[in-house]
C-alpha cells in the first residue's frame, strides 16, 4: 500500500506541474511577452537600479552609492532630477505587466527620497539607504516569479556583466562552466575585497610605524 501511495503521489505531481507551467505561459501571452523578453527587460531594470543606487558598492553586497546619491548633492534640482529618472524604473515595471497598485510602495519611497534629499548633508547620507529603484526591482522580480514563474537572479545581481557573459557563452563552452561564470560575474567584488584588504594592511603598517616612531 505504501508503494502504491508513493507511486500515485509521484505521478500526480506531473499534471499539476504542467498546469502551473501552462498558467505561466498564458500570463505571458496575455501581456504579449515571451520569457526571453521578460528577462531582457528585467535585466535592463537591474542595470538602471545599479546605476542609480549601487554603482560603487561593498563587495558581495547590494549596498553602495550611485547616481541618485550623487544627484542629491545638488540642492533641490538634483533631487527632482533623481525623481524624474526613477520614474523610468516604474515604466519598465509596467511594461512587464506589474500592476500600478504593486508599485505604490516604490513610488512612495521615491517621494520620500526626494523630500529627504532636500536636507543638505543628511539627505545625501540617507540616500545611501533609501533606494527606490532597488525597491522597484524587488517588487518587479517578485511579480515575475509569482505570475511568470521566473526565478533566476543571475541577470539581476550583475546585469552588465551578465549580458557580457551571455555573449561569451555563445562563443565558447568554457564560459558556460558554472565556476568560470561565477568568477566572471564577481570580478568587481573580488577586486573590491582585495583593495579593502590592501587599504587595511596599509593602515595597519602605518600605525605600527607611527607607534615605533614615537615610542
mmCIF file with all atom_site columns, C-alpha atoms in Angstrom:
data_model
loop_
_atom_site.group_PDB
_atom_site.id
_atom_site.type_symbol
_atom_site.label_atom_id
_atom_site.label_alt_id
_atom_site.label_comp_id
_atom_site.label_asym_id
_atom_site.label_entity_id
_atom_site.label_seq_id
_atom_site.pdbx_PDB_ins_code
_atom_site.Cartn_x
_atom_site.Cartn_y
_atom_site.Cartn_z
_atom_site.occupancy
_atom_site.B_iso_or_equiv
_atom_site.pdbx_formal_charge
_atom_site.auth_seq_id
_atom_site.auth_comp_id
_atom_site.auth_asym_id
_atom_site.auth_atom_id
_atom_site.pdbx_PDB_model_num
ATOM 1   C CA . UNK A 1 1   ? 0.000  0.000  0.000   1.00 0.00 ? 1   UNK A CA 1
ATOM 2   C CA . UNK A 1 2   ? 2.797  2.382  0.825   1.00 0.00 ? 2   UNK A CA 1
ATOM 3   C CA . UNK A 1 3   ? 4.473  1.786  -2.513  1.00 0.00 ? 3   UNK A CA 1
ATOM 4   C CA . UNK A 1 4   ? 1.213  2.329  -4.397  1.00 0.00 ? 4   UNK A CA 1
ATOM 5   C CA . UNK A 1 5   ? 0.600  5.560  -2.475  1.00 0.00 ? 5   UNK A CA 1
ATOM 6   C CA . UNK A 1 6   ? 4.111  6.851  -3.184  1.00 0.00 ? 6   UNK A CA 1
ATOM 7   C CA . UNK A 1 7   ? 3.746  5.949  -6.842  1.00 0.00 ? 7   UNK A CA 1
ATOM 8   C CA . UNK A 1 8   ? 0.409  7.777  -7.081  1.00 0.00 ? 8   UNK A CA 1
ATOM 9   C CA . UNK A 1 9   ? 1.880  10.909 -5.496  1.00 0.00 ? 9   UNK A CA 1
ATOM 10  C CA . UNK A 1 10  ? 4.847  10.823 -7.841  1.00 0.00 ? 10  UNK A CA 1
ATOM 11  C CA . UNK A 1 11  ? 2.722  10.588 -10.986 1.00 0.00 ? 11  UNK A CA 1
ATOM 12  C CA . UNK A 1 12  ? 0.067  13.017 -9.732  1.00 0.00 ? 12  UNK A CA 1
ATOM 13  C CA . UNK A 1 13  ? 2.690  15.777 -9.449  1.00 0.00 ? 13  UNK A CA 1
ATOM 14  C CA . UNK A 1 14  ? 3.311  15.867 -13.187 1.00 0.00 ? 14  UNK A CA 1
ATOM 15  C CA . UNK A 1 15  ? -0.161 17.119 -14.245 1.00 0.00 ? 15  UNK A CA 1
ATOM 16  C CA . UNK A 1 16  ? -0.058 19.774 -11.511 1.00 0.00 ? 16  UNK A CA 1
ATOM 17  C CA . UNK A 1 17  ? 3.370  20.982 -12.660 1.00 0.00 ? 17  UNK A CA 1
ATOM 18  C CA . UNK A 1 18  ? 2.156  21.067 -16.258 1.00 0.00 ? 18  UNK A CA 1
ATOM 19  C CA . UNK A 1 19  ? -0.914 23.081 -15.258 1.00 0.00 ? 19  UNK A CA 1
ATOM 20  C CA . UNK A 1 20  ? 1.246  25.615 -13.410 1.00 0.00 ? 20  UNK A CA 1
ATOM 21  C CA . UNK A 1 21  ? 3.599  25.943 -16.370 1.00 0.00 ? 21  UNK A CA 1
ATOM 22  C CA . UNK A 1 22  ? 0.629  26.425 -18.703 1.00 0.00 ? 22  UNK A CA 1
ATOM 23  C CA . UNK A 1 23  ? -0.727 29.157 -16.406 1.00 0.00 ? 23  UNK A CA 1
ATOM 24  C CA . UNK A 1 24  ? 2.630  30.959 -16.572 1.00 0.00 ? 24  UNK A CA 1
ATOM 25  C CA . UNK A 1 25  ? 2.604  30.739 -20.363 1.00 0.00 ? 25  UNK A CA 1
ATOM 26  C CA . UNK A 1 26  ? -0.961 32.099 -20.506 1.00 0.00 ? 26  UNK A CA 1
ATOM 27  C CA . UNK A 1 27  ? 0.014  35.036 -18.294 1.00 0.00 ? 27  UNK A CA 1
ATOM 28  C CA . UNK A 1 28  ? 2.945  35.822 -20.578 1.00 0.00 ? 28  UNK A CA 1
ATOM 29  C CA . UNK A 1 29  ? 0.747  35.603 -23.673 1.00 0.00 ? 29  UNK A CA 1
ATOM 30  C CA . UNK A 1 30  ? -1.859 37.920 -22.157 1.00 0.00 ? 30  UNK A CA 1
ATOM 31  C CA . UNK A 1 31  ? 0.798  40.633 -21.883 1.00 0.00 ? 31  UNK A CA 1
ATOM 32  C CA . UNK A 1 32  ? 2.288  39.863 -25.306 1.00 0.00 ? 32  UNK A CA 1
ATOM 33  C CA . UNK A 1 33  ? 5.590  38.798 -23.733 1.00 0.00 ? 33  UNK A CA 1
ATOM 34  C CA . UNK A 1 34  ? 7.993  35.901 -24.027 1.00 0.00 ? 34  UNK A CA 1
ATOM 35  C CA . UNK A 1 35  ? 10.201 34.570 -21.245 1.00 0.00 ? 35  UNK A CA 1
ATOM 36  C CA . UNK A 1 36  ? 13.288 35.913 -23.043 1.00 0.00 ? 36  UNK A CA 1
ATOM 37  C CA . UNK A 1 37  ? 11.756 39.385 -23.372 1.00 0.00 ? 37  UNK A CA 1
ATOM 38  C CA . UNK A 1 38  ? 10.858 39.451 -19.682 1.00 0.00 ? 38  UNK A CA 1
ATOM 39  C CA . UNK A 1 39  ? 14.388 38.524 -18.605 1.00 0.00 ? 39  UNK A CA 1
ATOM 40  C CA . UNK A 1 40  ? 15.898 41.086 -21.011 1.00 0.00 ? 40  UNK A CA 1
ATOM 41  C CA . UNK A 1 41  ? 13.616 43.869 -19.722 1.00 0.00 ? 41  UNK A CA 1
ATOM 42  C CA . UNK A 1 42  ? 14.207 42.923 -16.087 1.00 0.00 ? 42  UNK A CA 1
ATOM 43  C CA . UNK A 1 43  ? 17.945 42.989 -16.731 1.00 0.00 ? 43  UNK A CA 1
ATOM 44  C CA . UNK A 1 44  ? 17.509 46.478 -18.202 1.00 0.00 ? 44  UNK A CA 1
ATOM 45  C CA . UNK A 1 45  ? 15.745 47.475 -14.988 1.00 0.00 ? 45  UNK A CA 1
ATOM 46  C CA . UNK A 1 46  ? 18.562 45.933 -12.929 1.00 0.00 ? 46  UNK A CA 1
ATOM 47  C CA . UNK A 1 47  ? 21.118 47.939 -14.911 1.00 0.00 ? 47  UNK A CA 1
ATOM 48  C CA . UNK A 1 48  ? 19.196 51.113 -14.160 1.00 0.00 ? 48  UNK A CA 1
ATOM 49  C CA . UNK A 1 49  ? 18.809 50.254 -10.458 1.00 0.00 ? 49  UNK A CA 1
ATOM 50  C CA . UNK A 1 50  ? 22.536 49.548 -10.163 1.00 0.00 ? 50  UNK A CA 1
ATOM 51  C CA . UNK A 1 51  ? 23.370 52.842 -11.872 1.00 0.00 ? 51  UNK A CA 1
ATOM 52  C CA . UNK A 1 52  ? 21.043 54.814 -9.618  1.00 0.00 ? 52  UNK A CA 1
ATOM 53  C CA . UNK A 1 53  ? 21.692 53.073 -6.311  1.00 0.00 ? 53  UNK A CA 1
ATOM 54  C CA . UNK A 1 54  ? 24.873 50.986 -6.286  1.00 0.00 ? 54  UNK A CA 1
ATOM 55  C CA . UNK A 1 55  ? 27.487 51.806 -8.942  1.00 0.00 ? 55  UNK A CA 1
ATOM 56  C CA . UNK A 1 56  ? 30.145 51.586 -6.239  1.00 0.00 ? 56  UNK A CA 1
ATOM 57  C CA . UNK A 1 57  ? 29.240 49.066 -3.585  1.00 0.00 ? 57  UNK A CA 1
ATOM 58  C CA . UNK A 1 58  ? 30.545 46.970 -0.730  1.00 0.00 ? 58  UNK A CA 1
ATOM 59  C CA . UNK A 1 59  ? 31.905 43.680 -2.133  1.00 0.00 ? 59  UNK A CA 1
ATOM 60  C CA . UNK A 1 60  ? 29.404 40.792 -2.221  1.00 0.00 ? 60  UNK A CA 1
ATOM 61  C CA . UNK A 1 61  ? 26.509 43.077 -1.172  1.00 0.00 ? 61  UNK A CA 1
ATOM 62  C CA . UNK A 1 62  ? 23.965 45.311 -2.902  1.00 0.00 ? 62  UNK A CA 1
ATOM 63  C CA . UNK A 1 63  ? 24.761 48.270 -0.619  1.00 0.00 ? 63  UNK A CA 1
ATOM 64  C CA . UNK A 1 64  ? 26.645 51.161 -2.135  1.00 0.00 ? 64  UNK A CA 1
ATOM 65  C CA . UNK A 1 65  ? 26.495 54.547 -3.845  1.00 0.00 ? 65  UNK A CA 1
ATOM 66  C CA . UNK A 1 66  ? 25.004 55.503 -7.184  1.00 0.00 ? 66  UNK A CA 1
ATOM 67  C CA . UNK A 1 67  ? 23.855 58.383 -9.344  1.00 0.00 ? 67  UNK A CA 1
ATOM 68  C CA . UNK A 1 68  ? 20.891 59.112 -7.065  1.00 0.00 ? 68  UNK A CA 1
ATOM 69  C CA . UNK A 1 69  ? 23.170 59.900 -4.118  1.00 0.00 ? 69  UNK A CA 1
ATOM 70  C CA . UNK A 1 70  ? 25.421 61.986 -6.375  1.00 0.00 ? 70  UNK A CA 1
ATOM 71  C CA . UNK A 1 71  ? 22.461 63.999 -7.678  1.00 0.00 ? 71  UNK A CA 1
ATOM 72  C CA . UNK A 1 72  ? 21.245 64.672 -4.135  1.00 0.00 ? 72  UNK A CA 1
ATOM 73  C CA . UNK A 1 73  ? 24.374 66.771 -3.518  1.00 0.00 ? 73  UNK A CA 1
ATOM 74  C CA . UNK A 1 74  ? 22.807 69.363 -5.853  1.00 0.00 ? 74  UNK A CA 1
ATOM 75  C CA . UNK A 1 75  ? 20.147 71.168 -3.761  1.00 0.00 ? 75  UNK A CA 1
ATOM 76  C CA . UNK A 1 76  ? 16.555 70.682 -4.941  1.00 0.00 ? 76  UNK A CA 1
ATOM 77  C CA . UNK A 1 77  ? 17.339 70.394 -8.684  1.00 0.00 ? 77  UNK A CA 1
ATOM 78  C CA . UNK A 1 78  ? 19.331 67.210 -8.158  1.00 0.00 ? 78  UNK A CA 1
ATOM 79  C CA . UNK A 1 79  ? 16.557 65.628 -6.066  1.00 0.00 ? 79  UNK A CA 1
ATOM 80  C CA . UNK A 1 80  ? 13.902 66.480 -8.631  1.00 0.00 ? 80  UNK A CA 1
ATOM 81  C CA . UNK A 1 81  ? 16.125 65.091 -11.395 1.00 0.00 ? 81  UNK A CA 1
ATOM 82  C CA . UNK A 1 82  ? 16.546 61.902 -9.357  1.00 0.00 ? 82  UNK A CA 1
ATOM 83  C CA . UNK A 1 83  ? 12.771 61.553 -9.025  1.00 0.00 ? 83  UNK A CA 1
ATOM 84  C CA . UNK A 1 84  ? 12.270 62.025 -12.764 1.00 0.00 ? 84  UNK A CA 1
ATOM 85  C CA . UNK A 1 85  ? 14.951 59.438 -13.561 1.00 0.00 ? 85  UNK A CA 1
ATOM 86  C CA . UNK A 1 86  ? 13.485 56.967 -11.074 1.00 0.00 ? 86  UNK A CA 1
ATOM 87  C CA . UNK A 1 87  ? 10.178 57.095 -12.943 1.00 0.00 ? 87  UNK A CA 1
ATOM 88  C CA . UNK A 1 88  ? 11.939 55.127 -15.718 1.00 0.00 ? 88  UNK A CA 1
ATOM 89  C CA . UNK A 1 89  ? 12.075 52.149 -13.342 1.00 0.00 ? 89  UNK A CA 1
ATOM 90  C CA . UNK A 1 90  ? 8.308  52.389 -12.866 1.00 0.00 ? 90  UNK A CA 1
ATOM 91  C CA . UNK A 1 91  ? 7.786  52.468 -16.641 1.00 0.00 ? 91  UNK A CA 1
ATOM 92  C CA . UNK A 1 92  ? 9.844  49.292 -17.088 1.00 0.00 ? 92  UNK A CA 1
ATOM 93  C CA . UNK A 1 93  ? 7.855  47.607 -14.331 1.00 0.00 ? 93  UNK A CA 1
ATOM 94  C CA . UNK A 1 94  ? 4.580  48.473 -16.036 1.00 0.00 ? 94  UNK A CA 1
ATOM 95  C CA . UNK A 1 95  ? 5.927  47.128 -19.339 1.00 0.00 ? 95  UNK A CA 1
ATOM 96  C CA . UNK A 1 96  ? 6.388  43.783 -17.600 1.00 0.00 ? 96  UNK A CA 1
ATOM 97  C CA . UNK A 1 97  ? 2.756  43.771 -16.509 1.00 0.00 ? 97  UNK A CA 1
ATOM 98  C CA . UNK A 1 98  ? 3.244  44.780 -12.879 1.00 0.00 ? 98  UNK A CA 1
ATOM 99  C CA . UNK A 1 99  ? 0.016  46.434 -11.609 1.00 0.00 ? 99  UNK A CA 1
ATOM 100 C CA . UNK A 1 100 ? 0.295  50.067 -10.528 1.00 0.00 ? 100 UNK A CA 1
ATOM 101 C CA . UNK A 1 101 ? -1.001 49.119 -7.070  1.00 0.00 ? 101 UNK A CA 1
ATOM 102 C CA . UNK A 1 102 ? 2.016  46.868 -6.510  1.00 0.00 ? 102 UNK A CA 1
ATOM 103 C CA . UNK A 1 103 ? 4.352  49.717 -7.458  1.00 0.00 ? 103 UNK A CA 1
ATOM 104 C CA . UNK A 1 104 ? 2.883  52.060 -4.830  1.00 0.00 ? 104 UNK A CA 1
ATOM 105 C CA . UNK A 1 105 ? 5.494  51.311 -2.097  1.00 0.00 ? 105 UNK A CA 1
ATOM 106 C CA . UNK A 1 106 ? 8.335  52.116 -4.528  1.00 0.00 ? 106 UNK A CA 1
ATOM 107 C CA . UNK A 1 107 ? 6.616  55.332 -5.663  1.00 0.00 ? 107 UNK A CA 1
ATOM 108 C CA . UNK A 1 108 ? 6.143  56.397 -2.040  1.00 0.00 ? 108 UNK A CA 1
ATOM 109 C CA . UNK A 1 109 ? 9.792  55.651 -1.312  1.00 0.00 ? 109 UNK A CA 1
ATOM 110 C CA . UNK A 1 110 ? 10.829 57.772 -4.309  1.00 0.00 ? 110 UNK A CA 1
ATOM 111 C CA . UNK A 1 111 ? 8.784  60.702 -2.978  1.00 0.00 ? 111 UNK A CA 1
ATOM 112 C CA . UNK A 1 112 ? 10.299 60.293 0.493   1.00 0.00 ? 112 UNK A CA 1
ATOM 113 C CA . UNK A 1 113 ? 13.744 60.164 -1.109  1.00 0.00 ? 113 UNK A CA 1
ATOM 114 C CA . UNK A 1 114 ? 13.051 63.454 -2.898  1.00 0.00 ? 114 UNK A CA 1
ATOM 115 C CA . UNK A 1 115 ? 11.768 65.243 0.219   1.00 0.00 ? 115 UNK A CA 1
ATOM 116 C CA . UNK A 1 116 ? 14.549 63.953 2.492   1.00 0.00 ? 116 UNK A CA 1
ATOM 117 C CA . UNK A 1 117 ? 17.178 64.685 -0.142  1.00 0.00 ? 117 UNK A CA 1
ATOM 118 C CA . UNK A 1 118 ? 16.432 68.397 0.080   1.00 0.00 ? 118 UNK A CA 1
ATOM 119 C CA . UNK A 1 119 ? 18.026 68.469 3.551   1.00 0.00 ? 119 UNK A CA 1
ATOM 120 C CA . UNK A 1 120 ? 21.741 69.274 2.972   1.00 0.00 ? 120 UNK A CA 1
ATOM 121 C CA . UNK A 1 121 ? 24.192 66.611 4.108   1.00 0.00 ? 121 UNK A CA 1
ATOM 122 C CA . UNK A 1 122 ? 21.687 64.408 5.914   1.00 0.00 ? 122 UNK A CA 1
ATOM 123 C CA . UNK A 1 123 ? 19.663 63.928 2.726   1.00 0.00 ? 123 UNK A CA 1
ATOM 124 C CA . UNK A 1 124 ? 22.717 62.748 0.818   1.00 0.00 ? 124 UNK A CA 1
ATOM 125 C CA . UNK A 1 125 ? 23.633 60.354 3.625   1.00 0.00 ? 125 UNK A CA 1
ATOM 126 C CA . UNK A 1 126 ? 20.127 58.870 3.791   1.00 0.00 ? 126 UNK A CA 1
ATOM 127 C CA . UNK A 1 127 ? 20.132 58.450 0.012   1.00 0.00 ? 127 UNK A CA 1
ATOM 128 C CA . UNK A 1 128 ? 22.567 55.579 0.544   1.00 0.00 ? 128 UNK A CA 1
ATOM 129 C CA . UNK A 1 129 ? 19.812 53.653 2.335   1.00 0.00 ? 129 UNK A CA 1
ATOM 130 C CA . UNK A 1 130 ? 16.657 54.975 0.626   1.00 0.00 ? 130 UNK A CA 1
ATOM 131 C CA . UNK A 1 131 ? 16.815 53.270 -2.762  1.00 0.00 ? 131 UNK A CA 1
ATOM 132 C CA . UNK A 1 132 ? 13.555 53.478 -4.716  1.00 0.00 ? 132 UNK A CA 1
ATOM 133 C CA . UNK A 1 133 ? 14.968 51.938 -7.904  1.00 0.00 ? 133 UNK A CA 1
ATOM 134 C CA . UNK A 1 134 ? 16.213 48.904 -5.985  1.00 0.00 ? 134 UNK A CA 1
ATOM 135 C CA . UNK A 1 135 ? 12.814 48.665 -4.262  1.00 0.00 ? 135 UNK A CA 1
ATOM 136 C CA . UNK A 1 136 ? 11.128 48.723 -7.680  1.00 0.00 ? 136 UNK A CA 1
ATOM 137 C CA . UNK A 1 137 ? 13.379 45.900 -8.870  1.00 0.00 ? 137 UNK A CA 1
ATOM 138 C CA . UNK A 1 138 ? 12.453 43.808 -5.824  1.00 0.00 ? 138 UNK A CA 1
ATOM 139 C CA . UNK A 1 139 ? 8.724  44.338 -6.406  1.00 0.00 ? 139 UNK A CA 1
ATOM 140 C CA . UNK A 1 140 ? 9.015  43.579 -10.122 1.00 0.00 ? 140 UNK A CA 1
ATOM 141 C CA . UNK A 1 141 ? 11.029 40.397 -9.568  1.00 0.00 ? 141 UNK A CA 1
ATOM 142 C CA . UNK A 1 142 ? 8.523  39.097 -7.018  1.00 0.00 ? 142 UNK A CA 1
ATOM 143 C CA . UNK A 1 143 ? 5.714  39.729 -9.511  1.00 0.00 ? 143 UNK A CA 1
ATOM 144 C CA . UNK A 1 144 ? 7.588  37.932 -12.294 1.00 0.00 ? 144 UNK A CA 1
ATOM 145 C CA . UNK A 1 145 ? 8.208  34.998 -10.004 1.00 0.00 ? 145 UNK A CA 1
ATOM 146 C CA . UNK A 1 146 ? 4.545  34.764 -8.994  1.00 0.00 ? 146 UNK A CA 1
ATOM 147 C CA . UNK A 1 147 ? 2.975  35.398 -12.398 1.00 0.00 ? 147 UNK A CA 1
ATOM 148 C CA . UNK A 1 148 ? 5.506  34.034 -14.900 1.00 0.00 ? 148 UNK A CA 1
ATOM 149 C CA . UNK A 1 149 ? 7.489  31.523 -12.847 1.00 0.00 ? 149 UNK A CA 1
ATOM 150 C CA . UNK A 1 150 ? 10.789 33.326 -13.473 1.00 0.00 ? 150 UNK A CA 1
ATOM 151 C CA . UNK A 1 151 ? 13.044 32.655 -10.500 1.00 0.00 ? 151 UNK A CA 1
ATOM 152 C CA . UNK A 1 152 ? 16.513 33.264 -11.999 1.00 0.00 ? 152 UNK A CA 1
ATOM 153 C CA . UNK A 1 153 ? 18.507 36.044 -10.326 1.00 0.00 ? 153 UNK A CA 1
ATOM 154 C CA . UNK A 1 154 ? 21.911 35.942 -12.064 1.00 0.00 ? 154 UNK A CA 1
ATOM 155 C CA . UNK A 1 155 ? 20.792 38.611 -14.551 1.00 0.00 ? 155 UNK A CA 1
ATOM 156 C CA . UNK A 1 156 ? 19.919 40.891 -11.606 1.00 0.00 ? 156 UNK A CA 1
ATOM 157 C CA . UNK A 1 157 ? 22.997 40.640 -9.408  1.00 0.00 ? 157 UNK A CA 1
ATOM 158 C CA . UNK A 1 158 ? 25.479 41.802 -12.083 1.00 0.00 ? 158 UNK A CA 1
ATOM 159 C CA . UNK A 1 159 ? 23.346 42.829 -15.080 1.00 0.00 ? 159 UNK A CA 1
ATOM 160 C CA . UNK A 1 160 ? 26.104 44.456 -17.145 1.00 0.00 ? 160 UNK A CA 1
ATOM 161 C CA . UNK A 1 161 ? 28.482 41.544 -16.666 1.00 0.00 ? 161 UNK A CA 1
ATOM 162 C CA . UNK A 1 162 ? 25.650 39.053 -17.145 1.00 0.00 ? 162 UNK A CA 1
ATOM 163 C CA . UNK A 1 163 ? 24.933 40.359 -20.631 1.00 0.00 ? 163 UNK A CA 1
ATOM 164 C CA . UNK A 1 164 ? 28.624 40.267 -21.447 1.00 0.00 ? 164 UNK A CA 1
ATOM 165 C CA . UNK A 1 165 ? 28.819 36.702 -20.097 1.00 0.00 ? 165 UNK A CA 1
ATOM 166 C CA . UNK A 1 166 ? 25.907 35.632 -22.292 1.00 0.00 ? 166 UNK A CA 1
ATOM 167 C CA . UNK A 1 167 ? 27.759 36.893 -25.363 1.00 0.00 ? 167 UNK A CA 1
ATOM 168 C CA . UNK A 1 168 ? 30.868 34.976 -24.312 1.00 0.00 ? 168 UNK A CA 1
ATOM 169 C CA . UNK A 1 169 ? 28.870 31.807 -23.667 1.00 0.00 ? 169 UNK A CA 1
ATOM 170 C CA . UNK A 1 170 ? 27.608 31.871 -27.246 1.00 0.00 ? 170 UNK A CA 1
ATOM 171 C CA . UNK A 1 171 ? 31.196 31.913 -28.496 1.00 0.00 ? 171 UNK A CA 1
ATOM 172 C CA . UNK A 1 172 ? 32.839 29.361 -26.202 1.00 0.00 ? 172 UNK A CA 1
ATOM 173 C CA . UNK A 1 173 ? 31.715 26.490 -23.961 1.00 0.00 ? 173 UNK A CA 1
ATOM 174 C CA . UNK A 1 174 ? 34.302 27.357 -21.304 1.00 0.00 ? 174 UNK A CA 1
ATOM 175 C CA . UNK A 1 175 ? 32.220 30.351 -20.215 1.00 0.00 ? 175 UNK A CA 1
ATOM 176 C CA . UNK A 1 176 ? 29.264 28.025 -19.541 1.00 0.00 ? 176 UNK A CA 1
ATOM 177 C CA . UNK A 1 177 ? 31.241 26.314 -16.793 1.00 0.00 ? 177 UNK A CA 1
ATOM 178 C CA . UNK A 1 178 ? 29.480 27.327 -13.516 1.00 0.00 ? 178 UNK A CA 1
ATOM 179 C CA . UNK A 1 179 ? 32.732 28.119 -11.692 1.00 0.00 ? 179 UNK A CA 1
ATOM 180 C CA . UNK A 1 180 ? 34.130 30.232 -14.544 1.00 0.00 ? 180 UNK A CA 1
ATOM 181 C CA . UNK A 1 181 ? 30.791 32.051 -14.885 1.00 0.00 ? 181 UNK A CA 1
ATOM 182 C CA . UNK A 1 182 ? 30.630 32.761 -11.136 1.00 0.00 ? 182 UNK A CA 1
ATOM 183 C CA . UNK A 1 183 ? 34.179 34.148 -11.048 1.00 0.00 ? 183 UNK A CA 1
ATOM 184 C CA . UNK A 1 184 ? 33.489 36.369 -14.075 1.00 0.00 ? 184 UNK A CA 1
ATOM 185 C CA . UNK A 1 185 ? 30.289 37.773 -12.567 1.00 0.00 ? 185 UNK A CA 1
ATOM 186 C CA . UNK A 1 186 ? 32.031 38.527 -9.266  1.00 0.00 ? 186 UNK A CA 1
ATOM 187 C CA . UNK A 1 187 ? 35.214 40.119 -10.605 1.00 0.00 ? 187 UNK A CA 1
ATOM 188 C CA . UNK A 1 188 ? 34.241 43.566 -9.183  1.00 0.00 ? 188 UNK A CA 1
ATOM 189 C CA . UNK A 1 189 ? 33.551 42.011 -5.757  1.00 0.00 ? 189 UNK A CA 1
ATOM 190 C CA . UNK A 1 190 ? 36.860 40.143 -5.753  1.00 0.00 ? 190 UNK A CA 1
ATOM 191 C CA . UNK A 1 191 ? 38.816 43.244 -6.809  1.00 0.00 ? 191 UNK A CA 1
ATOM 192 C CA . UNK A 1 192 ? 36.962 45.363 -4.252  1.00 0.00 ? 192 UNK A CA 1
ATOM 193 C CA . UNK A 1 193 ? 37.752 42.901 -1.492  1.00 0.00 ? 193 UNK A CA 1
ATOM 194 C CA . UNK A 1 194 ? 41.445 42.883 -2.481  1.00 0.00 ? 194 UNK A CA 1
ATOM 195 C CA . UNK A 1 195 ? 41.533 46.706 -2.405  1.00 0.00 ? 195 UNK A CA 1
ATOM 196 C CA . UNK A 1 196 ? 39.900 46.801 1.030   1.00 0.00 ? 196 UNK A CA 1
ATOM 197 C CA . UNK A 1 197 ? 42.403 44.274 2.365   1.00 0.00 ? 197 UNK A CA 1
ATOM 198 C CA . UNK A 1 198 ? 45.315 46.271 0.929   1.00 0.00 ? 198 UNK A CA 1
ATOM 199 C CA . UNK A 1 199 ? 43.977 49.504 2.466   1.00 0.00 ? 199 UNK A CA 1
ATOM 200 C CA . UNK A 1 200 ? 43.555 47.828 5.861   1.00 0.00 ? 200 UNK A CA 1
ATOM 201 C CA . UNK A 1 201 ? 47.057 46.338 5.606   1.00 0.00 ? 201 UNK A CA 1
ATOM 202 C CA . UNK A 1 202 ? 48.479 49.733 4.635   1.00 0.00 ? 202 UNK A CA 1
ATOM 203 C CA . UNK A 1 203 ? 46.777 51.488 7.544   1.00 0.00 ? 203 UNK A CA 1
ATOM 204 C CA . UNK A 1 204 ? 47.945 48.804 9.974   1.00 0.00 ? 204 UNK A CA 1
ATOM 205 C CA . UNK A 1 205 ? 51.528 49.127 8.698   1.00 0.00 ? 205 UNK A CA 1
ATOM 206 C CA . UNK A 1 206 ? 51.377 52.928 9.041   1.00 0.00 ? 206 UNK A CA 1
ATOM 207 C CA . UNK A 1 207 ? 50.004 52.723 12.585  1.00 0.00 ? 207 UNK A CA 1
ATOM 208 C CA . UNK A 1 208 ? 52.768 50.319 13.608  1.00 0.00 ? 208 UNK A CA 1
ATOM 209 C CA . UNK A 1 209 ? 55.350 52.635 12.035  1.00 0.00 ? 209 UNK A CA 1
ATOM 210 C CA . UNK A 1 210 ? 53.967 55.686 13.900  1.00 0.00 ? 210 UNK A CA 1
ATOM 211 C CA . UNK A 1 211 ? 53.901 53.775 17.194  1.00 0.00 ? 211 UNK A CA 1
ATOM 212 C CA . UNK A 1 212 ? 57.517 52.735 16.661  1.00 0.00 ? 212 UNK A CA 1
ATOM 213 C CA . UNK A 1 213 ? 58.477 56.300 15.693  1.00 0.00 ? 213 UNK A CA 1
ATOM 214 C CA . UNK A 1 214 ? 57.089 57.948 18.820  1.00 0.00 ? 214 UNK A CA 1
ATOM 215 C CA . UNK A 1 215 ? 57.742 55.194 21.347  1.00 0.00 ? 215 UNK A CA 1
#
